[in-house]
Short mmCIF file of C-alpha atoms in Angstrom, two decimals:
data_model
loop_
_atom_site.label_atom_id
_atom_site.label_comp_id
_atom_site.label_asym_id
_atom_site.label_seq_id
_atom_site.Cartn_x
_atom_site.Cartn_y
_atom_site.Cartn_z
CA MET A 1 -42.28 -21.29 47.48
CA SER A 2 -44.92 -21.64 45.16
CA GLU A 3 -45.03 -22.97 41.42
CA LYS A 4 -45.88 -19.29 40.58
CA ASP A 5 -43.23 -17.53 42.32
CA ARG A 6 -40.72 -20.28 41.06
CA ASP A 7 -42.03 -19.22 37.41
CA TRP A 8 -41.19 -15.87 38.18
CA TYR A 9 -37.96 -16.23 39.62
CA TRP A 10 -36.69 -17.76 36.79
CA GLN A 11 -37.98 -16.18 34.26
CA GLN A 12 -36.31 -12.85 35.62
CA VAL A 13 -32.70 -15.01 35.68
CA LYS A 14 -33.62 -16.09 32.32
CA GLN A 15 -34.22 -12.24 30.93
CA GLN A 16 -31.03 -11.07 33.16
CA ASN A 17 -28.97 -13.49 31.22
CA GLN A 18 -30.38 -12.87 27.44
CA LYS A 19 -29.64 -8.87 28.90
CA GLN A 20 -25.91 -9.77 29.88
CA ALA A 21 -25.98 -11.92 26.51
CA GLN A 22 -27.05 -8.67 24.62
CA GLN A 23 -24.47 -6.52 25.66
CA GLU A 24 -21.72 -9.00 25.59
CA GLU A 25 -23.05 -9.33 21.70
CA ARG A 26 -23.12 -5.46 21.36
CA GLN A 27 -19.16 -5.03 22.93
CA ARG A 28 -18.12 -8.00 20.27
CA ARG A 29 -19.88 -6.12 17.28
CA ASN A 30 -18.48 -2.72 18.64
CA TRP A 31 -15.05 -3.35 16.88
CA ARG A 32 -16.81 -4.30 13.55
CA GLN A 33 -18.44 -0.76 13.05
CA TRP A 34 -15.16 0.46 12.72
CA VAL A 35 -13.47 -1.69 10.46
CA ARG A 36 -15.11 -0.28 7.15
CA PRO A 37 -14.23 3.43 8.09
CA LEU A 38 -10.57 2.58 8.70
CA LEU A 39 -10.33 0.89 5.51
CA TRP A 40 -11.75 3.77 3.51
CA LEU A 41 -8.88 5.89 5.34
CA LEU A 42 -5.98 3.21 5.03
CA ILE A 43 -6.09 2.41 1.82
CA PRO A 44 -6.08 5.83 0.25
CA LEU A 45 -3.54 6.28 2.49
CA LEU A 46 -1.31 3.51 1.38
CA LEU A 47 -2.08 4.08 -2.41
CA ILE A 48 -0.70 7.90 -1.20
CA ALA A 49 2.49 6.55 0.58
CA ALA A 50 2.86 4.42 -2.72
CA GLY A 51 2.33 7.20 -5.18
CA THR A 52 5.06 9.36 -2.88
CA ALA A 53 7.74 6.09 -2.82
CA LEU A 54 7.50 6.44 -7.03
CA TRP A 55 7.43 9.77 -7.09
CA ARG A 56 10.66 10.18 -4.95
CA ASN A 57 12.06 7.11 -6.70
CA PRO A 58 14.52 9.04 -9.86
CA ALA A 59 13.90 6.03 -11.94
CA SER A 60 10.61 6.08 -11.63
CA GLN A 61 10.32 9.33 -12.22
CA LEU A 62 11.84 9.21 -16.03
CA TRP A 63 9.25 5.96 -16.17
CA LEU A 64 6.60 8.24 -15.07
CA GLN A 65 7.10 11.00 -17.69
CA GLU A 66 7.40 8.60 -20.49
CA ARG A 67 4.11 6.95 -19.56
CA TRP A 68 2.75 10.39 -19.45
CA VAL A 69 3.95 11.50 -23.01
CA LEU A 70 2.82 8.12 -23.94
CA LEU A 71 -0.45 8.26 -22.81
CA GLN A 72 -1.10 12.13 -24.11
CA SER A 73 0.17 11.28 -27.50
CA ARG A 74 -1.93 8.19 -27.45
CA LEU A 75 -4.91 10.37 -26.33
CA GLY A 76 -4.23 13.65 -29.06
CA LEU A 77 -3.41 15.59 -26.00
CA ALA A 78 0.28 16.60 -27.19
CA SER A 79 1.42 18.35 -29.89
CA THR A 80 3.80 17.26 -32.11
CA THR A 81 6.79 19.83 -30.95
CA GLU A 82 6.14 18.79 -27.31
CA SER A 83 6.56 15.33 -27.55
CA THR A 84 10.08 15.14 -28.14
CA ALA A 85 12.40 12.74 -26.10
CA PRO A 86 13.90 13.69 -23.00
CA ALA A 87 17.83 14.29 -23.06
CA PRO A 88 19.55 11.02 -22.32
CA SER A 89 21.18 11.62 -18.53
CA ARG A 90 24.81 10.52 -18.28
CA TYR A 91 24.07 8.37 -15.73
CA THR A 92 21.45 5.91 -16.59
CA ASP A 93 19.97 2.98 -14.91
CA SER A 94 20.23 0.73 -18.26
CA PRO A 95 22.48 -2.10 -17.44
CA ARG A 96 25.67 -2.58 -19.67
CA THR A 97 28.05 -5.50 -20.63
CA LEU A 98 31.15 -6.45 -18.75
CA ALA A 99 32.81 -6.76 -22.14
CA GLN A 100 31.28 -2.59 -22.22
CA CYS A 101 32.91 -1.92 -18.85
CA ILE A 102 36.22 -3.64 -17.84
CA LYS A 103 39.21 -1.64 -17.30
CA PRO A 104 42.39 -2.63 -19.49
CA GLY A 105 44.09 -5.36 -18.38
CA ASN A 106 40.62 -6.96 -17.11
CA VAL A 107 40.49 -5.38 -13.84
CA ILE A 108 37.12 -5.61 -12.93
CA ASP A 109 36.47 -3.52 -9.31
CA ASP A 110 33.53 -1.55 -7.45
CA GLU A 111 33.61 0.96 -10.53
CA VAL A 112 33.21 -1.82 -13.00
CA ARG A 113 30.45 -2.81 -11.06
CA ALA A 114 29.04 0.41 -11.19
CA CYS A 115 29.22 0.78 -14.81
CA VAL A 116 27.45 -2.48 -15.48
CA LYS A 117 24.86 -1.71 -13.23
CA GLY A 118 24.50 1.70 -14.97
CA TYR A 119 25.46 3.77 -11.83
CA ARG A 120 28.19 5.46 -13.26
CA PRO A 121 29.76 6.24 -16.55
CA LYS A 122 32.81 4.81 -18.36
CA THR A 123 35.68 7.17 -18.01
CA TRP A 124 38.79 4.76 -18.34
#
Protein backbone atom coordinates (compact mmCIF):
# COMPACT_ATOMS: atom_id res chain seq x y z
CA MET A 1 0.00 0.00 0.00
CA SER A 2 1.40 3.37 -0.96
CA GLU A 3 1.53 6.39 1.28
CA LYS A 4 -1.12 8.08 -0.84
CA ASP A 5 -3.51 5.15 -0.37
CA ARG A 6 -2.76 5.02 3.34
CA ASP A 7 -3.46 8.74 3.73
CA TRP A 8 -6.70 8.41 1.76
CA TYR A 9 -7.81 5.48 3.94
CA TRP A 10 -7.17 7.32 7.19
CA GLN A 11 -8.87 10.41 5.84
CA GLN A 12 -11.98 8.33 5.09
CA VAL A 13 -11.90 6.80 8.57
CA LYS A 14 -11.55 10.25 10.09
CA GLN A 15 -14.52 11.58 8.10
CA GLN A 16 -16.67 8.63 9.14
CA ASN A 17 -15.78 9.21 12.78
CA GLN A 18 -16.62 12.89 12.42
CA LYS A 19 -20.00 12.04 10.88
CA GLN A 20 -20.76 9.63 13.72
CA ALA A 21 -19.72 12.24 16.28
CA GLN A 22 -21.97 14.83 14.60
CA GLN A 23 -24.91 12.43 14.63
CA GLU A 24 -24.36 11.66 18.31
CA GLU A 25 -24.11 15.37 19.06
CA ARG A 26 -27.39 16.00 17.21
CA GLN A 27 -29.05 13.24 19.20
CA ARG A 28 -27.72 14.70 22.44
CA ARG A 29 -28.93 18.19 21.50
CA ASN A 30 -32.29 16.86 20.35
CA TRP A 31 -33.77 16.85 23.87
CA ARG A 32 -32.60 20.42 24.46
CA GLN A 33 -34.87 21.79 21.76
CA TRP A 34 -37.88 20.50 23.71
CA VAL A 35 -37.00 22.21 27.01
CA ARG A 36 -38.20 25.70 26.12
CA PRO A 37 -41.58 24.63 24.64
CA LEU A 38 -42.16 22.34 27.62
CA LEU A 39 -41.49 25.19 30.01
CA TRP A 40 -43.86 27.43 28.05
CA LEU A 41 -46.48 24.72 28.46
CA LEU A 42 -45.81 23.68 32.05
CA ILE A 43 -45.51 27.10 33.70
CA PRO A 44 -49.01 28.30 32.68
CA LEU A 45 -50.45 24.92 33.62
CA LEU A 46 -48.88 25.16 37.07
CA LEU A 47 -50.22 28.69 37.49
CA ILE A 48 -53.70 27.55 36.48
CA ALA A 49 -53.51 24.61 38.89
CA ALA A 50 -52.42 26.89 41.75
CA GLY A 51 -55.20 29.35 40.96
CA THR A 52 -57.75 26.56 40.87
CA ALA A 53 -56.54 25.21 44.21
CA LEU A 54 -56.83 28.68 45.72
CA TRP A 55 -60.25 29.23 44.22
CA ARG A 56 -61.60 25.92 45.52
CA ASN A 57 -60.43 26.60 49.08
CA PRO A 58 -63.31 28.41 50.88
CA ALA A 59 -60.94 30.28 53.18
CA SER A 60 -59.01 31.68 50.23
CA GLN A 61 -62.20 32.77 48.42
CA LEU A 62 -62.98 35.19 51.20
CA TRP A 63 -59.39 36.41 51.17
CA LEU A 64 -59.48 36.86 47.39
CA GLN A 65 -62.77 38.73 47.61
CA GLU A 66 -61.37 41.07 50.26
CA ARG A 67 -58.24 41.67 48.17
CA TRP A 68 -60.36 42.36 45.07
CA VAL A 69 -62.56 44.88 46.90
CA LEU A 70 -59.46 46.56 48.33
CA LEU A 71 -57.83 46.73 44.90
CA GLN A 72 -60.97 48.20 43.34
CA SER A 73 -61.24 50.80 46.08
CA ARG A 74 -57.58 51.79 45.66
CA LEU A 75 -58.04 52.14 41.92
CA GLY A 76 -61.23 54.14 42.44
CA LEU A 77 -63.35 51.63 40.51
CA ALA A 78 -65.66 50.58 43.35
CA SER A 79 -68.62 52.72 44.28
CA THR A 80 -69.25 53.42 47.96
CA THR A 81 -72.49 51.42 48.00
CA GLU A 82 -70.86 48.29 46.60
CA SER A 83 -67.88 48.30 48.94
CA THR A 84 -69.80 46.99 51.94
CA ALA A 85 -68.13 44.12 53.70
CA PRO A 86 -69.71 40.69 53.32
CA ALA A 87 -71.80 39.46 56.20
CA PRO A 88 -69.72 37.51 58.71
CA SER A 89 -70.28 33.81 58.51
CA ARG A 90 -71.25 31.68 61.46
CA TYR A 91 -68.24 29.50 60.77
CA THR A 92 -65.15 31.65 60.63
CA ASP A 93 -61.59 30.58 60.23
CA SER A 94 -60.46 33.05 62.84
CA PRO A 95 -59.02 31.27 65.88
CA ARG A 96 -60.43 31.89 69.33
CA THR A 97 -58.88 31.52 72.73
CA LEU A 98 -59.44 28.43 74.81
CA ALA A 99 -61.12 30.56 77.48
CA GLN A 100 -63.77 31.64 74.95
CA CYS A 101 -64.59 28.09 73.88
CA ILE A 102 -64.16 25.94 76.98
CA LYS A 103 -67.22 23.98 78.13
CA PRO A 104 -68.75 24.30 81.59
CA GLY A 105 -66.81 22.28 84.13
CA ASN A 106 -63.54 22.99 82.26
CA VAL A 107 -64.18 20.16 79.79
CA ILE A 108 -61.96 20.12 76.71
CA ASP A 109 -62.97 17.75 73.93
CA ASP A 110 -63.01 17.66 70.12
CA GLU A 111 -65.83 20.23 69.92
CA VAL A 112 -63.84 22.68 72.02
CA ARG A 113 -60.76 22.13 69.85
CA ALA A 114 -62.84 22.77 66.72
CA CYS A 115 -64.25 25.93 68.32
CA VAL A 116 -60.74 27.16 69.17
CA LYS A 117 -59.63 26.63 65.57
CA GLY A 118 -62.76 28.41 64.30
CA TYR A 119 -64.34 25.35 62.68
CA ARG A 120 -67.55 25.37 64.75
CA PRO A 121 -69.50 27.95 66.74
CA LYS A 122 -69.80 27.84 70.50
CA THR A 123 -73.25 26.36 71.26
CA TRP A 124 -72.84 25.40 74.93
